[in-house]
Short mmCIF file of C-alpha atoms and ligand atoms in Angstrom, two decimals:
data_model
loop_
_atom_site.label_atom_id
_atom_site.label_comp_id
_atom_site.label_asym_id
_atom_site.label_seq_id
_atom_site.Cartn_x
_atom_site.Cartn_y
_atom_site.Cartn_z
CA UNK U 1 -4.56 -24.55 -15.81
CA UNK U 2 -3.41 -21.43 -13.97
CA UNK U 3 -0.46 -19.49 -15.37
CA UNK U 4 1.01 -19.80 -11.86
CA UNK U 5 1.12 -23.62 -11.82
CA UNK U 6 4.76 -24.72 -11.39
CA UNK U 7 5.79 -21.04 -11.62
CA UNK U 8 8.59 -19.66 -9.43
CA UNK U 9 7.83 -17.11 -6.70
CA UNK U 10 9.74 -15.22 -4.01
CA UNK U 11 8.26 -14.78 -0.53
CA UNK U 12 9.40 -11.48 0.92
CA UNK U 13 8.22 -8.83 3.32
CA UNK U 14 8.30 -5.07 3.54
CA UNK U 15 8.75 -4.34 7.28
CA UNK U 16 6.37 -7.17 8.04
CA UNK U 17 3.91 -6.58 5.15
CA UNK U 18 3.71 -10.10 3.70
CA UNK U 19 4.59 -10.00 -0.01
CA UNK U 20 4.84 -12.61 -2.77
CA UNK U 21 6.64 -11.57 -5.98
CA UNK U 22 6.10 -13.45 -9.26
CA UNK U 23 7.85 -12.59 -12.53
CA UNK U 24 5.32 -13.31 -15.27
CA UNK U 25 7.00 -11.18 -17.96
CA UNK U 26 7.49 -14.27 -20.14
CA UNK U 27 4.11 -15.81 -19.35
CA UNK U 28 1.43 -16.03 -22.02
CA UNK U 29 -1.64 -15.83 -19.81
CA UNK U 30 -2.45 -13.45 -16.92
CA UNK U 31 -2.81 -14.14 -13.22
CA UNK U 32 -6.51 -14.12 -12.29
CA UNK U 33 -8.19 -13.06 -9.02
CA UNK U 34 -8.98 -16.74 -8.41
CA UNK U 35 -5.25 -17.53 -8.75
CA UNK U 36 -4.44 -14.77 -6.26
CA UNK U 37 -6.99 -16.07 -3.77
CA UNK U 38 -5.77 -19.65 -4.19
CA UNK U 39 -2.14 -18.73 -3.50
CA UNK U 40 -3.15 -16.81 -0.37
CA UNK U 41 -5.62 -19.19 1.20
CA UNK U 42 -5.57 -22.67 -0.29
CA UNK U 43 -4.03 -25.56 1.66
CA UNK U 44 -0.32 -25.61 0.81
CA UNK U 45 -0.46 -22.02 -0.53
CA UNK U 46 1.80 -19.09 0.32
CA UNK U 47 -0.14 -16.71 2.63
CA UNK U 48 0.50 -13.03 1.81
CA UNK U 49 -0.99 -9.55 2.14
CA UNK U 50 -0.15 -8.50 -1.44
CA UNK U 51 0.88 -10.47 -4.55
CA UNK U 52 3.13 -8.43 -6.88
CA UNK U 53 2.80 -9.71 -10.47
CA UNK U 54 5.43 -8.47 -12.93
CA UNK U 55 3.96 -8.42 -16.45
CA UNK U 56 5.60 -7.59 -19.79
CA UNK U 57 6.46 -3.84 -19.90
CA UNK U 58 3.98 -1.71 -21.86
CA UNK U 59 6.15 1.41 -22.00
CA UNK U 60 9.68 1.97 -23.27
CA UNK U 61 12.09 2.38 -20.36
CA UNK U 62 10.01 0.46 -17.84
CA UNK U 63 11.07 -2.91 -16.41
CA UNK U 64 7.54 -4.26 -16.10
CA UNK U 65 3.88 -3.44 -15.68
CA UNK U 66 3.02 -4.52 -12.15
CA UNK U 67 -0.40 -5.80 -11.11
CA UNK U 68 -1.01 -5.77 -7.37
CA UNK U 69 -3.44 -8.25 -5.82
CA UNK U 70 -4.69 -8.18 -2.24
CA UNK U 71 -5.17 -11.59 -0.66
CA UNK U 72 -8.94 -11.35 -1.25
CA UNK U 73 -8.27 -11.21 -5.00
CA UNK U 74 -9.04 -7.48 -5.34
CA UNK U 75 -6.54 -5.29 -7.19
CA UNK U 76 -4.75 -2.31 -5.68
CA UNK U 77 -3.31 0.67 -7.55
CA UNK U 78 -0.36 1.02 -5.19
CA UNK U 79 1.73 -1.05 -2.80
CA UNK U 80 4.76 0.66 -1.37
CA UNK U 81 6.14 -2.23 0.66
CA UNK U 82 5.58 -4.59 -2.25
CA UNK U 83 7.38 -2.24 -4.64
CA UNK U 84 10.52 -2.25 -2.46
CA UNK U 85 10.46 -6.07 -2.53
CA UNK U 86 10.22 -6.03 -6.36
CA UNK U 87 13.05 -3.48 -6.55
CA UNK U 88 15.32 -5.61 -4.38
CA UNK U 89 14.69 -8.68 -6.56
CA UNK U 90 15.43 -6.79 -9.78
CA UNK U 91 18.51 -4.99 -8.43
CA UNK U 92 19.97 -8.24 -7.06
CA UNK U 93 19.35 -10.02 -10.37
CA UNK U 94 20.66 -7.33 -12.72
CA UNK U 95 22.98 -5.16 -10.63
CA UNK U 96 20.89 -2.11 -11.51
CA UNK U 97 20.61 0.68 -8.95
CA UNK U 98 17.68 2.47 -10.61
CA UNK U 99 14.52 1.20 -12.33
CA UNK U 100 11.13 2.43 -13.46
CA UNK U 101 7.93 0.39 -13.21
CA UNK U 102 4.39 1.03 -14.37
CA UNK U 103 1.35 0.29 -12.23
CA UNK U 104 -2.31 1.28 -12.55
CA UNK U 105 -1.35 4.38 -10.56
CA UNK U 106 1.28 5.45 -13.12
CA UNK U 107 5.08 5.33 -13.39
CA UNK U 108 7.15 4.61 -10.28
CA UNK U 109 10.85 5.54 -10.29
CA UNK U 110 12.86 3.47 -7.82
CA UNK U 111 16.48 3.62 -6.71
CA UNK U 112 18.98 2.23 -4.20
CA UNK U 113 18.51 4.04 -0.90
CA UNK U 114 21.21 5.68 1.27
CA UNK U 115 22.36 2.26 2.58
CA UNK U 116 22.72 -1.17 0.89
CA UNK U 117 19.59 -2.50 2.60
CA UNK U 118 17.42 0.54 1.85
CA UNK U 119 15.33 1.15 -1.26
CA UNK U 120 13.54 4.34 -2.30
CA UNK U 121 10.32 4.36 -4.33
CA UNK U 122 8.87 7.54 -5.82
CA UNK U 123 5.19 6.86 -5.13
CA UNK U 124 4.08 9.79 -7.30
CA UNK U 125 1.79 12.62 -6.35
CA UNK U 126 -1.01 12.27 -3.78
CA UNK U 127 -4.54 13.16 -4.83
CA UNK U 128 -6.95 15.04 -2.55
CA UNK U 129 -10.01 15.67 -4.73
CA UNK U 130 -13.10 13.84 -3.48
CA UNK U 131 -13.61 12.19 -6.91
CA UNK U 132 -9.94 11.13 -7.07
CA UNK U 133 -9.90 9.37 -3.73
CA UNK U 134 -12.78 8.47 -4.48
CA UNK U 135 -15.54 9.50 -2.09
CA UNK U 136 -19.23 8.94 -2.77
CA UNK U 137 -20.18 12.58 -2.20
CA UNK U 138 -18.56 16.00 -2.57
CA UNK U 139 -16.19 17.18 0.14
CA UNK U 140 -14.48 20.46 -0.66
CA UNK U 141 -11.92 19.94 2.12
CA UNK U 142 -10.72 16.35 2.39
CA UNK U 143 -8.39 17.18 5.28
CA UNK U 144 -11.38 16.27 7.47
CA UNK U 145 -14.38 14.40 6.09
CA UNK U 146 -17.68 13.69 7.86
CA UNK U 147 -17.30 10.06 8.85
CA UNK U 148 -17.55 8.68 12.35
CA UNK U 149 -18.03 5.43 14.15
CA UNK U 150 -19.69 4.89 17.52
CA UNK U 151 -22.43 6.89 19.34
CA UNK U 152 -23.48 10.02 17.46
CA UNK U 153 -22.93 12.23 20.51
CA UNK U 154 -19.67 10.57 21.51
CA UNK U 155 -18.03 8.97 18.47
CA UNK U 156 -15.14 6.54 18.96
CA UNK U 157 -13.42 7.64 15.73
CA UNK U 158 -14.36 10.65 13.58
CA UNK U 159 -13.27 13.29 11.04
CA UNK U 160 -10.56 11.40 9.13
CA UNK U 161 -8.36 12.90 6.44
CA UNK U 162 -8.78 11.31 2.99
CA UNK U 163 -5.95 10.87 0.47
CA UNK U 164 -5.25 8.76 -2.62
CA UNK U 165 -1.75 7.41 -3.28
CA UNK U 166 -3.16 5.55 -6.27
CA UNK U 167 -5.34 3.74 -3.72
CA UNK U 168 -7.84 5.16 -1.24
CA UNK U 169 -6.84 5.99 2.35
CA UNK U 170 -8.69 7.36 5.37
CA UNK U 171 -6.50 8.49 8.28
CA UNK U 172 -8.00 8.96 11.79
CA UNK U 173 -5.95 11.15 14.14
CA UNK U 174 -5.69 9.59 17.62
CA UNK U 175 -3.52 9.81 20.75
CA UNK U 176 -2.83 6.09 20.99
CA UNK U 177 -3.02 3.85 17.90
CA UNK U 178 -3.26 0.75 20.11
CA UNK U 179 -6.27 2.01 22.06
CA UNK U 180 -8.78 1.01 19.37
CA UNK U 181 -10.06 -2.39 18.25
CA UNK U 182 -9.02 -1.85 14.62
CA UNK U 183 -9.86 -5.48 13.85
CA UNK U 184 -13.49 -4.62 14.66
CA UNK U 185 -13.73 -1.06 13.31
CA UNK U 186 -11.51 -1.65 10.24
CA UNK U 187 -13.91 -3.71 8.12
CA UNK U 188 -16.87 -1.46 9.01
CA UNK U 189 -14.95 1.60 7.81
CA UNK U 190 -13.26 -0.18 4.85
CA UNK U 191 -16.69 -1.03 3.46
CA UNK U 192 -18.47 2.22 4.43
CA UNK U 193 -20.61 3.55 1.53
CA UNK U 194 -18.65 6.84 1.60
CA UNK U 195 -15.87 4.81 -0.09
CA UNK U 196 -17.23 3.51 -3.43
CA UNK U 197 -13.96 1.59 -3.97
CA UNK U 198 -13.60 0.74 -0.26
CA UNK U 199 -10.57 2.20 1.58
CA UNK U 200 -7.46 1.48 3.62
CA UNK U 201 -8.10 2.63 7.21
CA UNK U 202 -5.25 4.07 9.29
CA UNK U 203 -5.00 5.22 12.92
CA UNK U 204 -2.25 7.84 13.24
CA UNK U 205 -0.60 9.48 16.26
CA UNK U 206 1.52 12.52 15.54
CA UNK U 207 4.38 12.19 18.05
CA UNK U 208 6.05 15.41 16.92
CA UNK U 209 6.64 17.27 13.65
CA UNK U 210 9.14 14.62 12.50
CA UNK U 211 7.58 11.40 13.81
CA UNK U 212 4.20 9.73 13.32
CA UNK U 213 3.06 6.29 14.52
CA UNK U 214 0.40 4.38 12.54
CA UNK U 215 -1.59 1.15 12.43
CA UNK U 216 -3.54 0.16 9.31
CA UNK U 217 -6.50 -2.03 8.42
CA UNK U 218 -5.85 -2.70 4.73
CA UNK U 219 -8.55 -2.84 2.09
CA UNK U 220 -8.76 -6.40 0.85
CA UNK U 221 -6.10 -7.71 3.23
CA UNK U 222 -7.08 -6.77 6.80
CA UNK U 223 -4.75 -5.93 9.69
CA UNK U 224 -1.16 -5.93 8.41
CA UNK U 225 2.16 -5.18 10.13
CA UNK U 226 2.83 -2.39 7.66
CA UNK U 227 1.31 -0.49 4.76
CA UNK U 228 3.68 1.67 2.73
CA UNK U 229 1.06 3.62 0.82
CA UNK U 230 -0.71 4.32 4.13
CA UNK U 231 2.56 5.67 5.52
CA UNK U 232 2.78 7.97 2.48
CA UNK U 233 -0.87 9.03 2.78
CA UNK U 234 -0.48 9.76 6.50
CA UNK U 235 2.70 11.82 6.03
CA UNK U 236 1.00 13.92 3.36
CA UNK U 237 -2.23 14.33 5.35
CA UNK U 238 -0.32 15.46 8.46
CA UNK U 239 1.67 17.99 6.44
CA UNK U 240 -1.55 19.30 4.84
CA UNK U 241 -2.86 19.90 8.36
CA UNK U 242 0.43 21.72 9.11
CA UNK U 243 0.92 19.30 12.03
CA UNK U 244 4.09 17.71 10.65
CA UNK U 245 6.99 18.52 8.37
CA UNK U 246 7.18 17.23 4.80
CA UNK U 247 9.97 14.82 5.70
CA UNK U 248 8.96 12.45 8.50
CA UNK U 249 9.72 9.06 10.01
CA UNK U 250 6.69 6.80 10.18
CA UNK U 251 6.69 4.00 12.76
CA UNK U 252 4.48 1.01 11.88
CA UNK U 253 4.01 -2.22 13.86
CA UNK U 254 6.56 -3.96 11.59
CA UNK U 255 9.20 -1.22 11.38
CA UNK U 256 9.96 2.30 10.17
CA UNK U 257 9.74 4.14 6.86
CA UNK U 258 11.20 7.49 5.81
CA UNK U 259 8.69 9.58 3.84
CA UNK U 260 9.48 12.81 2.01
CA UNK U 261 6.73 14.83 0.32
CA UNK U 262 9.08 16.60 -2.06
CA UNK U 263 8.55 20.36 -2.33
CA UNK U 264 9.59 20.83 -5.97
CA UNK U 265 7.11 18.45 -7.56
CA UNK U 266 4.84 17.14 -4.78
CA UNK U 267 6.07 13.58 -5.35
CA UNK U 268 6.12 11.30 -2.30
CA UNK U 269 9.38 9.39 -1.76
CA UNK U 270 9.29 6.33 0.51
CA UNK U 271 12.51 4.74 1.80
CA UNK U 272 12.80 1.48 3.73
CA UNK U 273 13.98 -2.12 3.74
CA UNK U 274 12.81 -5.19 1.82
CA UNK U 275 13.41 -8.65 3.26
CA UNK U 276 13.87 -11.87 1.28
CA UNK U 277 12.51 -14.95 3.05
CA UNK U 278 12.50 -17.89 0.60
CA UNK U 279 11.69 -18.90 -2.96
CA UNK U 280 9.78 -21.81 -4.44
CA UNK U 281 7.37 -22.89 -7.16
CA UNK U 282 3.59 -23.05 -6.93
CA UNK U 283 2.12 -26.55 -6.66
CA UNK U 284 -0.35 -27.00 -9.58
CA UNK U 285 -2.76 -28.66 -7.12
CA UNK U 286 -3.31 -25.19 -5.61
CA UNK U 287 -5.23 -24.18 -8.71
CA UNK U 288 -7.07 -27.39 -9.48
CA UNK U 289 -10.79 -26.67 -9.97
CA UNK U 290 -12.84 -27.67 -6.93
CA UNK U 291 -14.86 -30.71 -8.00
N1 API R 1 0.39 -2.93 1.71
C1 API R 1 0.43 -2.01 0.61
C2 API R 1 -0.86 -1.34 0.36
C3 API R 1 -1.78 -2.21 -0.33
C4 API R 1 -3.02 -1.46 -0.52
C5 API R 1 -4.18 -2.37 -0.68
N2 API R 1 -4.64 -2.88 0.58
C6 API R 1 -5.29 -1.61 -1.37
O1 API R 1 -5.15 -0.40 -1.57
O2 API R 1 -6.26 -2.25 -1.72
C7 API R 1 1.50 -0.97 0.78
O3 API R 1 2.52 -1.27 1.38
O4 API R 1 1.33 0.15 0.25
#
């Protein structure tokens, strides 16, 4: 039987990014990709974009090791909106105002933001090397990579920037993020062979040096109302192109995030809200083997 059967969960969202948080630090067995898919899609499940699974801490000083599942059962190395939801849960339970978590992408320091409803997550350093993103072939300058969609002589989207925030991102620079059928182009680009681990696909419009608007097709989750790591990747990519400052406001369909690419250590700090919706326990029938 699944470790999630009869287990408590919290349904939350990070500016519209649908998040489920489960605290499995006392559980004996792990959450499997099948469990993650069942929660997201089975009849009577809890639909989400990302499932944040807190596991027993592996390192001294960390609250938990966090595994991040997309709703297709694939694992992600980073989830900014999901991290703020986890932080809110922990802070409300323990009264803490700072915490450190470990994910596949490394250690994430988190703290109470400048207002009671804001949380800041240090998302670590971005990576730009083609093998770190990763890309399937060498690109010396990942500020623009050779990737386009549409007619060769008149591409619809082309020359994205590529960045890793612990997960792969491609950012296409456009004048109007709503002028493209991202639901159609997203999966084609997500699964393009240039991305051996697939990629999150973002359309970004630089409004001015302090404001950028984005829309994201998420790897393993599809069109979402917000993607925190994409907001971080976009802010960094725009600054690398010298088209925006290192401290910007990102507007996503579900809300806004403040992103600072800190000068002194190149860490990316993301600040925003985290909303609690409801809590419950998973019905064991969700995980019953299909006979
Ligand atoms: N929604 C998440 C990103 C999940 C990334 C996931 N789609 C992947 O990299 O596979 C966020 O707020 O950062």
